[in-house]
């Protein structure tokens, strides 16, 4: 094996632990981001349900006559 190829192989072997650590860190970050997206999806769904319920309550209140605006006779 020529000297330059051996030196390149040695450098790659030395870089391997750092690269593996980076890979593991990126994998952990990707898993964390995936979990965060799942939590946000759940919260978004809950907020949409709450919004729908509030709209229903507002609509129901709109059907009730507003006695504060009645005419004085």
Short mmCIF file of N, CA and C in Angstrom, two decimals:
data_model
loop_
_atom_site.label_atom_id
_atom_site.label_comp_id
_atom_site.label_asym_id
_atom_site.label_seq_id
_atom_site.Cartn_x
_atom_site.Cartn_y
_atom_site.Cartn_z
N UNK A 1 0.86 -1.18 0.00
CA UNK A 1 0.00 0.00 0.00
C UNK A 1 0.90 1.23 0.00
N UNK A 2 0.68 2.13 -0.92
CA UNK A 2 1.50 3.34 -0.96
C UNK A 2 1.33 4.16 0.32
N UNK A 3 2.32 4.97 0.61
CA UNK A 3 2.33 5.74 1.87
C UNK A 3 1.14 6.69 1.97
N UNK A 4 0.79 7.36 0.89
CA UNK A 4 -0.33 8.32 0.95
C UNK A 4 -1.66 7.60 1.22
N UNK A 5 -1.83 6.43 0.65
CA UNK A 5 -3.05 5.67 0.89
C UNK A 5 -3.10 5.20 2.34
N UNK A 6 -1.95 4.78 2.87
CA UNK A 6 -1.89 4.34 4.28
C UNK A 6 -2.19 5.51 5.20
N UNK A 7 -1.62 6.68 4.90
CA UNK A 7 -1.87 7.85 5.73
C UNK A 7 -3.34 8.24 5.68
N UNK A 8 -3.93 8.16 4.52
CA UNK A 8 -5.35 8.48 4.37
C UNK A 8 -6.20 7.49 5.18
N UNK A 9 -5.86 6.22 5.12
CA UNK A 9 -6.59 5.20 5.86
C UNK A 9 -6.44 5.42 7.36
N UNK A 10 -5.24 5.78 7.80
CA UNK A 10 -5.01 6.05 9.23
C UNK A 10 -5.85 7.25 9.69
N UNK A 11 -5.88 8.29 8.87
CA UNK A 11 -6.68 9.48 9.21
C UNK A 11 -8.17 9.14 9.30
N UNK A 12 -8.62 8.31 8.38
CA UNK A 12 -10.02 7.91 8.41
C UNK A 12 -10.34 7.09 9.65
N UNK A 13 -9.41 6.23 10.05
CA UNK A 13 -9.61 5.44 11.27
C UNK A 13 -9.66 6.34 12.50
N UNK A 14 -8.87 7.39 12.49
CA UNK A 14 -8.87 8.32 13.62
C UNK A 14 -10.15 9.15 13.64
N UNK A 15 -10.69 9.45 12.48
CA UNK A 15 -11.93 10.24 12.39
C UNK A 15 -13.17 9.42 12.73
N UNK A 16 -13.07 8.12 12.64
CA UNK A 16 -14.24 7.26 12.80
C UNK A 16 -14.98 7.45 14.13
N UNK A 17 -14.30 7.49 15.28
CA UNK A 17 -15.05 7.69 16.54
C UNK A 17 -15.80 9.02 16.58
N UNK A 18 -15.18 10.08 16.06
CA UNK A 18 -15.85 11.39 16.03
C UNK A 18 -17.08 11.35 15.13
N UNK A 19 -16.93 10.73 13.99
CA UNK A 19 -18.04 10.64 13.05
C UNK A 19 -19.17 9.80 13.63
N UNK A 20 -18.83 8.71 14.30
CA UNK A 20 -19.86 7.88 14.93
C UNK A 20 -20.57 8.65 16.04
N UNK A 21 -19.83 9.43 16.80
CA UNK A 21 -20.45 10.23 17.86
C UNK A 21 -21.39 11.27 17.25
N UNK A 22 -20.97 11.90 16.17
CA UNK A 22 -21.85 12.86 15.48
C UNK A 22 -23.11 12.17 14.98
N UNK A 23 -22.95 11.00 14.40
CA UNK A 23 -24.11 10.24 13.91
C UNK A 23 -25.08 9.93 15.04
N UNK A 24 -24.54 9.48 16.17
CA UNK A 24 -25.40 9.15 17.30
C UNK A 24 -26.12 10.38 17.84
N UNK A 25 -25.39 11.52 17.87
CA UNK A 25 -26.00 12.76 18.34
C UNK A 25 -27.11 13.20 17.39
N UNK A 26 -26.86 13.12 16.10
CA UNK A 26 -27.88 13.49 15.12
C UNK A 26 -29.09 12.57 15.20
N UNK A 27 -28.86 11.30 15.43
CA UNK A 27 -29.96 10.35 15.57
C UNK A 27 -30.81 10.72 16.79
N UNK A 28 -30.15 11.06 17.89
CA UNK A 28 -30.88 11.45 19.10
C UNK A 28 -31.68 12.73 18.86
N UNK A 29 -31.08 13.69 18.17
CA UNK A 29 -31.78 14.94 17.88
C UNK A 29 -32.99 14.68 16.98
N UNK A 30 -32.84 13.80 16.01
CA UNK A 30 -33.95 13.48 15.11
C UNK A 30 -35.09 12.81 15.88
N UNK A 31 -34.77 11.93 16.81
CA UNK A 31 -35.80 11.28 17.62
C UNK A 31 -36.50 12.30 18.50
N UNK A 32 -35.74 13.23 19.07
CA UNK A 32 -36.33 14.26 19.91
C UNK A 32 -37.25 15.16 19.09
N UNK A 33 -36.82 15.55 17.91
CA UNK A 33 -37.66 16.37 17.05
C UNK A 33 -38.94 15.64 16.64
N UNK A 34 -38.82 14.36 16.36
CA UNK A 34 -40.01 13.57 16.01
C UNK A 34 -40.99 13.55 17.17
N UNK A 35 -40.48 13.40 18.38
CA UNK A 35 -41.36 13.39 19.56
C UNK A 35 -42.01 14.76 19.75
N UNK A 36 -41.24 15.81 19.52
CA UNK A 36 -41.79 17.16 19.66
C UNK A 36 -42.91 17.39 18.65
N UNK A 37 -42.74 16.91 17.44
CA UNK A 37 -43.78 17.04 16.41
C UNK A 37 -45.02 16.28 16.85
N UNK A 38 -44.85 15.09 17.41
CA UNK A 38 -46.00 14.32 17.87
C UNK A 38 -46.77 15.07 18.96
N UNK A 39 -46.04 15.64 19.91
CA UNK A 39 -46.69 16.39 20.99
C UNK A 39 -47.42 17.60 20.43
N UNK A 40 -46.78 18.31 19.50
CA UNK A 40 -47.43 19.48 18.91
C UNK A 40 -48.66 19.10 18.10
N UNK A 41 -48.63 17.95 17.44
CA UNK A 41 -49.82 17.49 16.71
C UNK A 41 -50.97 17.21 17.67
N UNK A 42 -50.66 16.60 18.79
CA UNK A 42 -51.70 16.31 19.80
C UNK A 42 -52.27 17.62 20.35
N UNK A 43 -51.38 18.55 20.69
CA UNK A 43 -51.84 19.83 21.22
C UNK A 43 -52.67 20.59 20.18
N UNK A 44 -52.27 20.55 18.93
CA UNK A 44 -53.02 21.21 17.87
C UNK A 44 -54.42 20.61 17.74
N UNK A 45 -54.50 19.30 17.81
CA UNK A 45 -55.80 18.63 17.74
C UNK A 45 -56.68 19.05 18.92
N UNK A 46 -56.09 19.11 20.11
CA UNK A 46 -56.86 19.50 21.29
C UNK A 46 -57.34 20.95 21.17
N UNK A 47 -56.48 21.82 20.65
CA UNK A 47 -56.88 23.22 20.48
C UNK A 47 -57.99 23.36 19.45
N UNK A 48 -57.92 22.57 18.38
CA UNK A 48 -58.98 22.61 17.38
C UNK A 48 -60.31 22.16 17.98
N UNK A 49 -60.27 21.12 18.82
CA UNK A 49 -61.50 20.66 19.48
C UNK A 49 -62.04 21.73 20.41
N UNK A 50 -61.14 22.36 21.18
CA UNK A 50 -61.58 23.41 22.10
C UNK A 50 -62.17 24.58 21.33
N UNK A 51 -61.57 24.93 20.21
CA UNK A 51 -62.07 26.02 19.38
C UNK A 51 -63.46 25.69 18.84
N UNK A 52 -63.63 24.46 18.41
CA UNK A 52 -64.94 24.04 17.91
C UNK A 52 -65.98 24.11 19.02
N UNK A 53 -65.61 23.68 20.21
CA UNK A 53 -66.54 23.74 21.34
C UNK A 53 -66.89 25.18 21.68
N UNK A 54 -65.90 26.06 21.68
CA UNK A 54 -66.16 27.47 21.98
C UNK A 54 -67.05 28.10 20.92
N UNK A 55 -66.84 27.77 19.68
CA UNK A 55 -67.70 28.30 18.61
C UNK A 55 -69.15 27.84 18.83
N UNK A 56 -69.31 26.60 19.24
CA UNK A 56 -70.64 26.09 19.52
C UNK A 56 -71.30 26.83 20.67
N UNK A 57 -70.51 27.12 21.71
CA UNK A 57 -71.05 27.85 22.85
C UNK A 57 -71.44 29.28 22.46
N UNK A 58 -70.60 29.92 21.65
CA UNK A 58 -70.91 31.28 21.20
C UNK A 58 -72.17 31.28 20.35
N UNK A 59 -72.29 30.30 19.49
CA UNK A 59 -73.48 30.21 18.64
C UNK A 59 -74.72 29.99 19.49
N UNK A 60 -74.60 29.16 20.52
CA UNK A 60 -75.74 28.90 21.40
C UNK A 60 -76.12 30.15 22.18
N UNK A 61 -75.14 30.92 22.58
CA UNK A 61 -75.44 32.16 23.32
C UNK A 61 -76.06 33.20 22.40
N UNK A 62 -75.71 33.16 21.12
CA UNK A 62 -76.29 34.10 20.17
C UNK A 62 -77.78 33.88 19.99
N UNK A 63 -78.24 32.68 20.28
CA UNK A 63 -79.65 32.37 20.13
C UNK A 63 -80.46 32.87 21.33
N UNK A 64 -79.79 33.23 22.41
CA UNK A 64 -80.47 33.73 23.61
C UNK A 64 -80.69 35.24 23.45
N UNK A 65 -81.85 35.66 23.78
CA UNK A 65 -82.21 37.07 23.64
C UNK A 65 -81.40 37.91 24.63
N UNK A 66 -80.84 39.01 24.14
CA UNK A 66 -80.05 39.91 24.96
C UNK A 66 -80.97 40.88 25.66
N UNK A 67 -81.21 40.67 26.96
CA UNK A 67 -82.14 41.49 27.71
C UNK A 67 -81.56 42.84 28.10
N UNK A 68 -80.26 43.01 28.01
CA UNK A 68 -79.65 44.29 28.36
C UNK A 68 -79.94 45.34 27.31
N UNK A 69 -80.36 44.95 26.13
CA UNK A 69 -80.65 45.91 25.07
C UNK A 69 -82.15 46.12 24.85
N UNK A 70 -82.96 45.68 25.73
CA UNK A 70 -84.41 45.83 25.52
C UNK A 70 -84.81 47.30 25.65
N UNK A 71 -85.87 47.64 24.98
CA UNK A 71 -86.35 49.03 24.97
C UNK A 71 -87.06 49.33 26.27
N UNK A 72 -86.85 50.52 26.71
CA UNK A 72 -87.60 50.98 27.89
C UNK A 72 -88.90 51.62 27.43
N UNK A 73 -89.95 51.30 28.10
CA UNK A 73 -91.25 51.87 27.72
C UNK A 73 -91.76 52.82 28.77
#
